[in-house]
mmCIF file of C-alpha atoms in Angstrom:
data_model
loop_
_atom_site.group_PDB
_atom_site.id
_atom_site.type_symbol
_atom_site.label_atom_id
_atom_site.label_comp_id
_atom_site.label_asym_id
_atom_site.label_seq_id
_atom_site.Cartn_x
_atom_site.Cartn_y
_atom_site.Cartn_z
ATOM 1 C CA UNK A 1 0.000 0.000 0.000
ATOM 2 C CA UNK A 2 1.300 3.425 -0.936
ATOM 3 C CA UNK A 3 2.155 5.664 1.993
ATOM 4 C CA UNK A 4 0.583 9.107 1.622
ATOM 5 C CA UNK A 5 1.881 12.335 3.097
ATOM 6 C CA UNK A 6 1.525 16.086 2.769
ATOM 7 C CA UNK A 7 3.907 19.029 3.058
ATOM 8 C CA UNK A 8 3.831 21.959 5.457
ATOM 9 C CA UNK A 9 5.708 24.472 3.358
ATOM 10 C CA UNK A 10 8.065 26.898 5.129
ATOM 11 C CA UNK A 11 6.490 29.807 3.290
ATOM 12 C CA UNK A 12 3.943 29.532 6.110
ATOM 13 C CA UNK A 13 4.973 31.188 9.378
ATOM 14 C CA UNK A 14 6.343 28.731 11.960
ATOM 15 C CA UNK A 15 3.515 29.456 14.395
ATOM 16 C CA UNK A 16 1.093 27.908 11.902
ATOM 17 C CA UNK A 17 2.741 24.483 12.169
ATOM 18 C CA UNK A 18 1.034 23.438 15.395
ATOM 19 C CA UNK A 19 -2.464 23.654 13.936
ATOM 20 C CA UNK A 20 -1.418 21.858 10.745
ATOM 21 C CA UNK A 21 0.286 19.034 12.664
ATOM 22 C CA UNK A 22 -2.760 18.551 14.845
ATOM 23 C CA UNK A 23 -5.083 18.469 11.848
ATOM 24 C CA UNK A 24 -2.816 15.900 10.188
ATOM 25 C CA UNK A 25 -2.946 13.737 13.309
ATOM 26 C CA UNK A 26 -6.704 14.045 13.777
ATOM 27 C CA UNK A 27 -7.425 13.355 10.114
ATOM 28 C CA UNK A 28 -5.289 10.209 10.089
ATOM 29 C CA UNK A 29 -2.597 11.402 7.682
ATOM 30 C CA UNK A 30 0.389 9.050 7.698
ATOM 31 C CA UNK A 31 3.205 11.553 7.199
ATOM 32 C CA UNK A 32 3.718 15.309 7.446
ATOM 33 C CA UNK A 33 6.820 16.581 5.657
ATOM 34 C CA UNK A 34 8.846 19.710 6.398
ATOM 35 C CA UNK A 35 11.524 21.511 4.398
ATOM 36 C CA UNK A 36 14.731 23.166 5.541
ATOM 37 C CA UNK A 37 14.836 25.774 2.789
ATOM 38 C CA UNK A 38 17.206 28.696 3.276
ATOM 39 C CA UNK A 39 16.438 30.996 4.923
ATOM 40 C CA UNK A 40 13.001 30.072 6.129
ATOM 41 C CA UNK A 41 12.670 27.462 8.896
ATOM 42 C CA UNK A 42 14.849 24.878 10.608
ATOM 43 C CA UNK A 43 14.009 21.308 9.698
ATOM 44 C CA UNK A 44 15.155 19.876 13.030
ATOM 45 C CA UNK A 45 13.437 22.475 15.220
ATOM 46 C CA UNK A 46 10.197 22.203 13.240
ATOM 47 C CA UNK A 47 10.268 18.405 13.317
ATOM 48 C CA UNK A 48 10.841 18.351 17.077
ATOM 49 C CA UNK A 49 7.852 20.610 17.637
ATOM 50 C CA UNK A 50 5.553 18.676 15.292
ATOM 51 C CA UNK A 51 6.534 15.382 16.898
ATOM 52 C CA UNK A 52 5.914 16.767 20.387
ATOM 53 C CA UNK A 53 2.475 18.089 19.424
ATOM 54 C CA UNK A 54 1.334 14.706 18.081
ATOM 55 C CA UNK A 55 1.280 11.077 19.187
ATOM 56 C CA UNK A 56 1.120 8.974 16.017
ATOM 57 C CA UNK A 57 2.069 11.133 13.058
ATOM 58 C CA UNK A 58 5.344 10.449 11.243
ATOM 59 C CA UNK A 59 7.288 13.612 10.444
ATOM 60 C CA UNK A 60 9.647 13.771 7.494
ATOM 61 C CA UNK A 61 12.413 16.289 6.834
ATOM 62 C CA UNK A 62 12.954 16.634 3.143
ATOM 63 C CA UNK A 63 15.708 17.644 3.343
ATOM 64 C CA UNK A 64 18.668 18.829 5.445
ATOM 65 C CA UNK A 65 21.380 20.408 3.230
ATOM 66 C CA UNK A 66 24.613 18.561 4.002
ATOM 67 C CA UNK A 67 27.055 21.400 3.158
ATOM 68 C CA UNK A 68 25.380 23.433 5.896
ATOM 69 C CA UNK A 69 25.557 20.768 8.637
ATOM 70 C CA UNK A 70 28.432 18.854 10.177
ATOM 71 C CA UNK A 71 27.553 15.180 9.961
ATOM 72 C CA UNK A 72 28.162 14.580 13.678
ATOM 73 C CA UNK A 73 25.668 17.319 14.543
ATOM 74 C CA UNK A 74 23.046 15.858 12.216
ATOM 75 C CA UNK A 75 23.597 12.420 13.759
ATOM 76 C CA UNK A 76 23.252 13.828 17.294
ATOM 77 C CA UNK A 77 20.028 15.662 16.452
ATOM 78 C CA UNK A 78 18.497 12.742 14.547
ATOM 79 C CA UNK A 79 19.410 10.262 17.280
ATOM 80 C CA UNK A 80 17.894 12.479 19.960
ATOM 81 C CA UNK A 81 14.634 12.834 18.042
ATOM 82 C CA UNK A 82 14.522 9.122 17.294
ATOM 83 C CA UNK A 83 14.910 8.209 20.958
ATOM 84 C CA UNK A 84 12.339 10.788 22.051
ATOM 85 C CA UNK A 85 9.853 9.777 19.344
ATOM 86 C CA UNK A 86 10.741 6.235 18.230
ATOM 87 C CA UNK A 87 10.020 5.269 14.613
ATOM 88 C CA UNK A 88 8.324 8.580 13.804
ATOM 89 C CA UNK A 89 11.126 10.665 12.261
ATOM 90 C CA UNK A 90 11.829 10.266 8.539
ATOM 91 C CA UNK A 91 15.234 11.816 7.903
ATOM 92 C CA UNK A 92 16.257 13.164 4.508
ATOM 93 C CA UNK A 93 19.509 14.859 3.506
ATOM 94 C CA UNK A 94 20.775 16.244 0.230
ATOM 95 C CA UNK A 95 22.972 18.691 -1.660
ATOM 96 C CA UNK A 96 20.955 21.778 -0.846
ATOM 97 C CA UNK A 97 20.406 24.546 -3.362
ATOM 98 C CA UNK A 98 23.873 25.499 -4.533
ATOM 99 C CA UNK A 99 23.181 29.244 -4.703
ATOM 100 C CA UNK A 100 22.039 29.180 -1.091
ATOM 101 C CA UNK A 101 25.084 27.172 -0.059
ATOM 102 C CA UNK A 102 27.227 29.809 -1.754
ATOM 103 C CA UNK A 103 25.489 32.565 0.196
ATOM 104 C CA UNK A 104 26.594 31.045 3.503
ATOM 105 C CA UNK A 105 30.086 30.087 2.365
ATOM 106 C CA UNK A 106 29.308 26.344 2.385
ATOM 107 C CA UNK A 107 29.333 25.520 -1.331
ATOM 108 C CA UNK A 108 31.671 22.649 -2.225
ATOM 109 C CA UNK A 109 33.412 21.748 -5.460
ATOM 110 C CA UNK A 110 31.954 18.234 -5.605
ATOM 111 C CA UNK A 111 28.482 17.932 -4.050
ATOM 112 C CA UNK A 112 28.254 14.280 -5.153
ATOM 113 C CA UNK A 113 31.439 13.365 -3.290
ATOM 114 C CA UNK A 114 30.253 15.181 -0.179
ATOM 115 C CA UNK A 115 26.867 13.448 -0.238
ATOM 116 C CA UNK A 116 28.466 10.008 -0.623
ATOM 117 C CA UNK A 117 30.862 10.568 2.280
ATOM 118 C CA UNK A 118 28.158 12.147 4.419
ATOM 119 C CA UNK A 119 25.658 9.323 3.934
ATOM 120 C CA UNK A 120 28.185 6.659 4.840
ATOM 121 C CA UNK A 121 29.241 8.488 7.989
ATOM 122 C CA UNK A 122 25.704 9.403 9.044
ATOM 123 C CA UNK A 123 24.346 5.886 8.639
ATOM 124 C CA UNK A 124 27.306 4.442 10.556
ATOM 125 C CA UNK A 125 26.921 6.920 13.419
ATOM 126 C CA UNK A 126 23.190 6.250 13.681
ATOM 127 C CA UNK A 127 23.950 2.514 13.745
ATOM 128 C CA UNK A 128 26.007 3.097 16.885
ATOM 129 C CA UNK A 129 29.405 2.648 15.245
ATOM 130 C CA UNK A 130 32.602 4.460 16.184
ATOM 131 C CA UNK A 131 33.591 6.270 13.012
ATOM 132 C CA UNK A 132 36.921 7.485 11.702
ATOM 133 C CA UNK A 133 36.791 9.073 8.268
ATOM 134 C CA UNK A 134 39.400 10.935 6.241
ATOM 135 C CA UNK A 135 37.451 11.832 3.133
ATOM 136 C CA UNK A 136 37.643 14.832 0.889
ATOM 137 C CA UNK A 137 34.983 16.592 2.974
ATOM 138 C CA UNK A 138 33.913 14.373 5.881
ATOM 139 C CA UNK A 139 36.618 13.974 8.504
ATOM 140 C CA UNK A 140 35.945 12.266 11.811
ATOM 141 C CA UNK A 141 38.311 10.894 14.442
ATOM 142 C CA UNK A 142 36.887 8.142 16.635
ATOM 143 C CA UNK A 143 33.423 9.709 16.767
ATOM 144 C CA UNK A 144 30.575 7.745 18.335
ATOM 145 C CA UNK A 145 27.190 8.756 19.722
ATOM 146 C CA UNK A 146 26.685 8.211 23.436
ATOM 147 C CA UNK A 147 22.936 7.874 22.815
ATOM 148 C CA UNK A 148 22.487 6.258 19.402
ATOM 149 C CA UNK A 149 19.027 5.180 18.276
ATOM 150 C CA UNK A 150 17.864 1.871 19.695
ATOM 151 C CA UNK A 151 17.449 0.684 16.105
ATOM 152 C CA UNK A 152 19.163 2.431 13.173
ATOM 153 C CA UNK A 153 16.649 4.643 11.351
ATOM 154 C CA UNK A 154 16.500 4.859 7.586
ATOM 155 C CA UNK A 155 18.429 7.730 6.050
ATOM 156 C CA UNK A 156 16.970 9.096 2.820
ATOM 157 C CA UNK A 157 18.720 11.330 0.307
ATOM 158 C CA UNK A 158 17.284 13.769 -2.192
ATOM 159 C CA UNK A 159 18.554 13.986 -5.746
ATOM 160 C CA UNK A 160 17.779 15.144 -9.274
ATOM 161 C CA UNK A 161 20.729 14.336 -11.541
ATOM 162 C CA UNK A 162 21.661 10.796 -12.614
ATOM 163 C CA UNK A 163 24.944 10.710 -10.658
ATOM 164 C CA UNK A 164 23.245 11.846 -7.473
ATOM 165 C CA UNK A 165 20.395 9.361 -7.880
ATOM 166 C CA UNK A 166 22.920 6.530 -8.271
ATOM 167 C CA UNK A 167 24.607 7.763 -5.084
ATOM 168 C CA UNK A 168 21.263 7.490 -3.320
ATOM 169 C CA UNK A 169 20.955 3.887 -4.425
ATOM 170 C CA UNK A 170 24.467 3.041 -3.279
ATOM 171 C CA UNK A 171 24.682 4.997 -0.036
ATOM 172 C CA UNK A 172 21.160 5.843 1.228
ATOM 173 C CA UNK A 173 18.202 3.808 2.451
ATOM 174 C CA UNK A 174 15.747 5.742 0.319
ATOM 175 C CA UNK A 175 15.534 8.411 -2.377
ATOM 176 C CA UNK A 176 13.549 11.644 -2.292
ATOM 177 C CA UNK A 177 12.351 12.849 -5.697
ATOM 178 C CA UNK A 178 11.008 16.387 -5.804
ATOM 179 C CA UNK A 179 7.874 17.672 -7.471
ATOM 180 C CA UNK A 180 9.475 18.378 -10.846
ATOM 181 C CA UNK A 181 9.405 14.598 -11.439
ATOM 182 C CA UNK A 182 6.517 12.824 -13.164
ATOM 183 C CA UNK A 183 5.779 9.100 -13.474
ATOM 184 C CA UNK A 184 8.316 8.642 -16.274
ATOM 185 C CA UNK A 185 10.906 10.319 -14.082
ATOM 186 C CA UNK A 186 10.134 7.928 -11.232
ATOM 187 C CA UNK A 187 10.666 4.953 -13.552
ATOM 188 C CA UNK A 188 13.979 6.373 -14.767
ATOM 189 C CA UNK A 189 15.066 7.081 -11.183
ATOM 190 C CA UNK A 190 14.259 3.518 -10.157
ATOM 191 C CA UNK A 191 16.651 2.228 -12.814
ATOM 192 C CA UNK A 192 19.420 4.570 -11.689
ATOM 193 C CA UNK A 193 18.845 3.624 -8.045
ATOM 194 C CA UNK A 194 19.111 -0.048 -8.944
ATOM 195 C CA UNK A 195 22.379 0.640 -10.774
ATOM 196 C CA UNK A 196 23.781 2.297 -7.680
ATOM 197 C CA UNK A 197 22.582 -0.514 -5.441
ATOM 198 C CA UNK A 198 24.124 -3.142 -7.706
ATOM 199 C CA UNK A 199 27.469 -1.329 -7.712
ATOM 200 C CA UNK A 200 27.423 -1.224 -3.902
ATOM 201 C CA UNK A 201 26.181 -4.793 -3.563
ATOM 202 C CA UNK A 202 23.111 -3.705 -1.614
ATOM 203 C CA UNK A 203 20.112 -6.023 -1.346
ATOM 204 C CA UNK A 204 18.149 -4.322 1.437
ATOM 205 C CA UNK A 205 14.886 -2.477 0.806
ATOM 206 C CA UNK A 206 15.176 0.969 -0.765
ATOM 207 C CA UNK A 207 12.230 3.361 -0.396
ATOM 208 C CA UNK A 208 11.367 5.850 -3.147
ATOM 209 C CA UNK A 209 9.501 8.990 -2.081
ATOM 210 C CA UNK A 210 7.927 11.074 -4.846
ATOM 211 C CA UNK A 211 6.588 14.578 -4.310
ATOM 212 C CA UNK A 212 3.454 15.693 -6.123
ATOM 213 C CA UNK A 213 2.491 19.337 -6.575
ATOM 214 C CA UNK A 214 -1.310 19.429 -6.279
ATOM 215 C CA UNK A 215 -3.853 22.239 -6.431
ATOM 216 C CA UNK A 216 -7.592 22.074 -5.842
ATOM 217 C CA UNK A 217 -10.384 24.628 -5.985
ATOM 218 C CA UNK A 218 -11.955 26.829 -8.661
ATOM 219 C CA UNK A 219 -8.681 28.469 -9.694
ATOM 220 C CA UNK A 220 -6.590 25.301 -9.525
ATOM 221 C CA UNK A 221 -5.372 25.318 -13.117
ATOM 222 C CA UNK A 222 -4.141 28.897 -12.950
ATOM 223 C CA UNK A 223 -2.394 28.383 -9.618
ATOM 224 C CA UNK A 224 -0.682 25.236 -10.859
ATOM 225 C CA UNK A 225 0.506 27.026 -13.997
ATOM 226 C CA UNK A 226 1.915 29.853 -11.877
ATOM 227 C CA UNK A 227 3.854 27.403 -9.694
ATOM 228 C CA UNK A 228 5.334 25.319 -12.495
ATOM 229 C CA UNK A 229 8.827 26.069 -13.783
ATOM 230 C CA UNK A 230 10.707 25.024 -16.938
ATOM 231 C CA UNK A 231 12.321 22.285 -14.838
ATOM 232 C CA UNK A 232 9.010 20.513 -14.233
ATOM 233 C CA UNK A 233 8.492 17.388 -16.328
ATOM 234 C CA UNK A 234 5.479 17.471 -18.679
ATOM 235 C CA UNK A 235 3.400 15.206 -16.433
ATOM 236 C CA UNK A 236 4.422 16.716 -13.113
ATOM 237 C CA UNK A 237 1.744 18.320 -10.967
ATOM 238 C CA UNK A 238 -2.031 18.039 -10.916
ATOM 239 C CA UNK A 239 -4.972 20.404 -10.664
ATOM 240 C CA UNK A 240 -8.485 19.237 -9.829
ATOM 241 C CA UNK A 241 -10.637 17.474 -7.286
ATOM 242 C CA UNK A 242 -9.848 14.520 -5.016
ATOM 243 C CA UNK A 243 -10.271 12.033 -7.863
ATOM 244 C CA UNK A 244 -7.766 13.897 -10.047
ATOM 245 C CA UNK A 245 -5.209 14.091 -7.234
ATOM 246 C CA UNK A 246 -5.727 10.416 -6.349
ATOM 247 C CA UNK A 247 -5.204 9.405 -9.982
ATOM 248 C CA UNK A 248 -1.919 11.319 -10.035
ATOM 249 C CA UNK A 249 -0.825 9.621 -6.809
ATOM 250 C CA UNK A 250 -1.656 6.212 -8.274
ATOM 251 C CA UNK A 251 0.357 6.945 -11.436
ATOM 252 C CA UNK A 252 3.431 7.752 -9.344
ATOM 253 C CA UNK A 253 2.928 4.647 -7.229
ATOM 254 C CA UNK A 254 2.560 2.429 -10.285
ATOM 255 C CA UNK A 255 5.793 3.933 -11.637
ATOM 256 C CA UNK A 256 7.674 2.845 -8.514
ATOM 257 C CA UNK A 257 7.035 5.347 -5.718
ATOM 258 C CA UNK A 258 6.559 3.703 -2.326
ATOM 259 C CA UNK A 259 5.505 6.997 -0.737
ATOM 260 C CA UNK A 260 3.823 9.971 -2.375
ATOM 261 C CA UNK A 261 3.999 13.319 -0.591
ATOM 262 C CA UNK A 262 1.481 15.859 -1.831
ATOM 263 C CA UNK A 263 2.584 19.475 -1.642
ATOM 264 C CA UNK A 264 0.464 22.591 -1.988
ATOM 265 C CA UNK A 265 1.473 25.702 -3.852
ATOM 266 C CA UNK A 266 3.493 28.310 -1.994
ATOM 267 C CA UNK A 267 0.423 30.577 -1.923
ATOM 268 C CA UNK A 268 -1.942 27.964 -0.453
ATOM 269 C CA UNK A 269 -4.288 30.040 1.757
ATOM 270 C CA UNK A 270 -5.501 27.169 3.936
ATOM 271 C CA UNK A 271 -2.692 24.692 4.827
ATOM 272 C CA UNK A 272 -4.877 23.038 7.482
ATOM 273 C CA UNK A 273 -7.645 22.513 4.943
ATOM 274 C CA UNK A 274 -5.187 21.161 2.392
ATOM 275 C CA UNK A 275 -3.883 18.545 4.830
ATOM 276 C CA UNK A 276 -7.437 17.529 5.741
ATOM 277 C CA UNK A 277 -8.329 17.282 2.042
ATOM 278 C CA UNK A 278 -5.408 14.899 1.396
ATOM 279 C CA UNK A 279 -6.170 12.758 4.453
ATOM 280 C CA UNK A 280 -9.942 12.580 4.251
ATOM 281 C CA UNK A 281 -10.744 12.897 0.538
ATOM 282 C CA UNK A 282 -7.708 11.678 -1.375
ATOM 283 C CA UNK A 283 -6.473 8.875 0.930
ATOM 284 C CA UNK A 284 -9.659 6.717 0.568
ATOM 285 C CA UNK A 285 -9.255 6.807 -3.229
ATOM 286 C CA UNK A 286 -5.635 5.637 -3.325
#
């Protein structure tokens, strides 16, 4: 069965998150996803609050930009959240937007190399290992968490380009595909992920998370058109009622997405209503 989630976009003020998280919990939504976009809201701080305000809801961070965060710090924060709220945090990391990384002096020459090194170190730390690394970017000397998770959580990675998607297959436990991707893009990503997994000799389960830009209401078509960019694939995004959104979710799932996360437009006036719409009207149709 496809896991269904929705996004609380950081274009909303942080104080709005509590109401959205509670609606997601009450409506039975499986996952609420947060973004750490520069320079809007912290993914870790927002996730901690959403987890504390709810009892059942899984909270995903899609994603933490690795050039901005030392891997030991990310491991410490993720381990703390996992122990406080077992099996409810879905952790995603990725390159980050390169222009933003440049603004803060964190841009690196080889984002793919950094992501590979970072994923290996992060997964090892969260597995309770003592890690020494002397990579191009990730350097650790006998680092181990005093309070590792009781069971290693999955670490997901976000990617767009073929090299990065192969890295996800080789080094991550799941891949985050953003909303520019349509069903054909999910199929292509699955092949690249499998190539990366084969190279690394991995046979464990790999979860693919696809994001879907969705708009409903009388002006849905116009709002979707305003949100789309030249980077969006021809079949990416959907405008319409619950049936139209559910059909788009099903297409992504049939293409290979294990989880579909539905995101509103940045100008969505009613984020609570959007989450309720996904949970109560779209979920029964998927």
